[in-house]
């Protein structure tokens, strides 16, 4: 099974529920339809990401998933919109409420999958450190979703930009190194036969070799 096919384990749906989300089942799925009033709803969602009300932050993430899926031009037309979107969702990824943090990771994953690299490449360096931090969280409910988002970045952004962002990361711990190795694995898998023409192939090979000499078995693996 490839890294891009990895599935996270099942976690409790009601772990650390934010206020306003405790009545009934938490729904991470966006409605499979366009927004009725895109500009107004997107603006409200971006404002709600800054709210101290966790239920508003949660629903904002669901709205923004629909926005990037059905209303891409809203973000493509203005650099400020895309920058604000990534900056504010990334802050919510670091939320103390696990349900909200997970949904923010999912919103980022959808965004990287739906918008073209020309609109997302510049955001990799902003989001990657926060996602790596959450991917090494002891709460697997969050860490598995953060890892899936990192995989989405590696699968959808320009290969050279992904590689540059990975090279820029500080290797803080064995857990960080393991997640970064997973990202390199996804990148190599994506390149396939094209790896021979990859302009940074020598640095890529050297990086892999360095990780093979790590003392931690999980990193070497």
Coordinates of C-alpha atoms in Angstrom, one line a residue:
X1 CA 0.0 0.0 0.0
X2 CA 1.4 3.4 -1.0
X3 CA 1.5 6.3 1.4
X4 CA -1.1 8.1 -0.6
X5 CA -3.5 5.2 0.1
X6 CA -2.9 5.1 3.9
X7 CA -6.1 5.3 5.9
X8 CA -6.2 6.7 9.5
X9 CA -7.5 4.6 12.3
X10 CA -11.0 5.2 13.6
X11 CA -11.2 7.7 16.5
X12 CA -14.0 8.7 18.8
X13 CA -16.3 11.1 17.1
X14 CA -17.0 12.9 20.3
X15 CA -13.5 13.4 21.7
X16 CA -13.0 17.0 23.0
X17 CA -16.2 18.3 21.4
X18 CA -16.2 22.1 21.0
X19 CA -19.1 24.1 22.3
X20 CA -22.0 24.1 19.9
X21 CA -21.1 20.7 18.5
X22 CA -22.2 18.5 21.4
X23 CA -25.8 17.9 20.2
X24 CA -25.7 15.1 17.7
X25 CA -23.1 13.7 15.5
X26 CA -20.2 15.8 14.3
X27 CA -20.3 16.1 10.6
X28 CA -17.0 16.7 8.7
X29 CA -18.5 16.2 5.3
X30 CA -19.3 19.3 3.3
X31 CA -22.5 19.5 1.3
X32 CA -21.9 18.3 -2.2
X33 CA -23.3 21.4 -3.8
X34 CA -22.2 25.0 -4.5
X35 CA -22.8 27.8 -2.0
X36 CA -26.0 29.8 -2.4
X37 CA -24.3 33.2 -1.9
X38 CA -20.6 32.4 -2.5
X39 CA -19.1 35.8 -1.8
X40 CA -21.1 36.5 1.3
X41 CA -20.7 33.0 2.8
X42 CA -16.9 32.8 2.0
X43 CA -16.4 36.2 3.7
X44 CA -18.4 35.1 6.7
X45 CA -16.4 31.8 6.9
X46 CA -13.1 33.7 6.8
X47 CA -14.3 35.9 9.6
X48 CA -15.5 33.0 11.6
X49 CA -12.1 31.3 11.5
X50 CA -11.0 34.1 13.8
X51 CA -13.9 33.6 16.2
X52 CA -13.5 32.3 19.7
X53 CA -16.6 30.2 19.1
X54 CA -15.3 26.7 18.2
X55 CA -18.6 25.7 16.5
X56 CA -18.2 28.7 14.1
X57 CA -14.7 27.8 13.3
X58 CA -15.8 24.2 12.6
X59 CA -18.6 25.2 10.3
X60 CA -16.3 27.8 8.6
X61 CA -14.0 24.9 7.6
X62 CA -16.9 23.0 6.1
X63 CA -18.0 26.1 4.1
X64 CA -14.4 26.7 2.8
X65 CA -14.2 23.1 1.6
X66 CA -17.2 23.8 -0.6
X67 CA -15.8 27.2 -1.6
X68 CA -12.5 25.8 -3.0
X69 CA -14.4 23.0 -4.7
X70 CA -17.1 25.0 -6.4
X71 CA -16.0 28.6 -6.4
X72 CA -12.3 28.4 -7.3
X73 CA -12.3 31.7 -9.1
X74 CA -13.0 33.6 -5.9
X75 CA -9.5 32.6 -4.7
X76 CA -7.7 32.6 -8.1
X77 CA -8.8 36.2 -8.8
X78 CA -7.3 37.7 -5.8
X79 CA -3.9 37.0 -4.1
X80 CA -5.2 38.4 -0.8
X81 CA -8.1 36.0 -0.7
X82 CA -5.8 32.9 -1.0
X83 CA -3.3 34.3 1.4
X84 CA -6.0 35.0 4.0
X85 CA -7.5 31.6 3.5
X86 CA -4.3 29.7 4.2
X87 CA -3.1 32.0 7.0
X88 CA -6.4 31.7 9.0
X89 CA -7.0 28.0 8.4
X90 CA -3.4 27.2 9.5
X91 CA -4.0 29.0 12.8
X92 CA -7.1 26.8 13.4
X93 CA -5.0 23.7 12.7
X94 CA -3.2 24.6 15.9
X95 CA -6.5 24.7 17.9
X96 CA -6.6 23.1 21.3
X97 CA -9.9 21.5 20.3
X98 CA -9.2 18.3 18.4
X99 CA -12.4 18.3 16.4
X100 CA -11.7 21.8 15.1
X101 CA -8.0 21.1 14.4
X102 CA -9.0 17.9 12.5
X103 CA -11.5 19.8 10.4
X104 CA -9.0 22.5 9.6
X105 CA -6.5 19.9 8.4
X106 CA -9.3 18.5 6.2
X107 CA -10.0 21.9 4.8
X108 CA -6.4 22.4 4.0
X109 CA -6.2 19.0 2.3
X110 CA -9.2 19.8 0.1
X111 CA -7.8 23.2 -0.7
X112 CA -4.4 21.8 -1.9
X113 CA -6.3 19.1 -3.8
X114 CA -8.7 21.5 -5.5
X115 CA -6.8 24.6 -6.3
X116 CA -4.0 24.6 -8.9
X117 CA -0.3 24.7 -7.9
X118 CA 0.1 28.2 -9.1
X119 CA -2.2 29.3 -6.3
X120 CA -1.0 26.9 -3.6
X121 CA 2.8 26.6 -4.1
X122 CA 3.5 29.8 -2.3
X123 CA 1.6 28.6 0.8
X124 CA 3.6 25.4 1.4
X125 CA 6.2 27.0 3.6
X126 CA 3.5 28.6 5.8
X127 CA 1.5 25.4 6.5
X128 CA 4.2 22.7 6.5
X129 CA 5.8 23.4 9.9
X130 CA 2.3 23.5 11.6
X131 CA 1.2 20.3 9.9
X132 CA 4.4 18.5 10.9
X133 CA 3.9 19.6 14.5
X134 CA 0.3 18.2 14.5
X135 CA 1.4 15.1 12.6
X136 CA 3.7 14.3 15.5
X137 CA 1.0 14.9 18.1
X138 CA 0.4 12.2 20.6
X139 CA -3.3 12.4 19.8
X140 CA -3.6 10.1 16.9
X141 CA -7.1 11.6 16.1
X142 CA -5.3 14.7 14.9
X143 CA -1.9 13.4 13.8
X144 CA -3.4 11.0 11.2
X145 CA -5.3 13.8 9.6
X146 CA -2.3 16.2 9.6
X147 CA -0.3 13.4 7.9
X148 CA -3.0 13.0 5.2
X149 CA -2.8 16.8 4.6
X150 CA 1.0 16.6 4.2
X151 CA 0.5 13.8 1.7
X152 CA -2.0 16.0 -0.2
X153 CA 0.6 18.7 -0.5
X154 CA 3.2 16.3 -1.8
X155 CA 0.8 14.9 -4.3
X156 CA -0.6 18.1 -5.6
X157 CA 1.9 20.9 -5.4
X158 CA 4.9 21.5 -7.8
X159 CA 7.6 18.9 -7.0
X160 CA 10.4 21.3 -6.8
X161 CA 8.5 23.5 -4.4
X162 CA 7.6 20.6 -2.2
X163 CA 11.3 19.4 -2.1
X164 CA 12.5 22.9 -1.2
X165 CA 10.0 23.2 1.6
X166 CA 11.1 19.8 3.0
X167 CA 14.7 20.7 2.8
X168 CA 14.0 23.9 4.8
X169 CA 12.5 22.0 7.8
X170 CA 14.3 21.7 11.1
X171 CA 14.7 18.1 12.1
X172 CA 13.5 18.5 15.7
X173 CA 12.9 14.9 16.7
X174 CA 12.7 11.4 15.4
X175 CA 9.0 11.8 15.0
X176 CA 9.6 14.9 12.8
X177 CA 12.2 13.0 10.8
X178 CA 9.8 10.1 10.3
X179 CA 7.0 12.4 9.0
X180 CA 9.5 14.2 6.7
X181 CA 10.6 10.8 5.4
X182 CA 7.0 9.9 4.6
X183 CA 6.8 13.2 2.6
X184 CA 9.9 12.3 0.7
X185 CA 8.5 8.9 0.0
X186 CA 5.3 10.3 -1.4
X187 CA 7.3 12.8 -3.6
X188 CA 9.5 10.0 -5.0
X189 CA 6.5 7.8 -5.6
X190 CA 4.8 10.7 -7.5
X191 CA 7.9 11.4 -9.6
X192 CA 8.2 7.7 -10.6
X193 CA 10.3 7.4 -13.7
X194 CA 10.6 11.2 -13.9
X195 CA 12.9 11.1 -10.9
X196 CA 15.9 10.8 -13.3
X197 CA 15.0 14.2 -14.8
X198 CA 14.2 15.9 -11.5
X199 CA 16.5 18.8 -11.2
X200 CA 17.3 18.2 -7.5
X201 CA 17.7 14.4 -7.9
X202 CA 21.3 14.4 -6.4
X203 CA 20.2 16.3 -3.3
X204 CA 17.2 14.0 -3.0
X205 CA 19.4 10.9 -3.1
X206 CA 21.8 12.4 -0.6
X207 CA 18.9 13.2 1.7
X208 CA 17.6 9.7 1.6
X209 CA 21.0 8.3 2.3
X210 CA 21.4 10.5 5.4
X211 CA 18.1 9.3 6.8
X212 CA 19.3 5.7 6.2
X213 CA 22.1 6.4 8.7
X214 CA 19.7 7.6 11.5
X215 CA 19.9 5.7 14.7
X216 CA 16.1 5.5 15.1
X217 CA 14.7 2.4 13.3
X218 CA 11.4 4.1 12.5
X219 CA 13.2 6.8 10.6
X220 CA 15.4 4.3 8.7
X221 CA 12.3 2.3 7.8

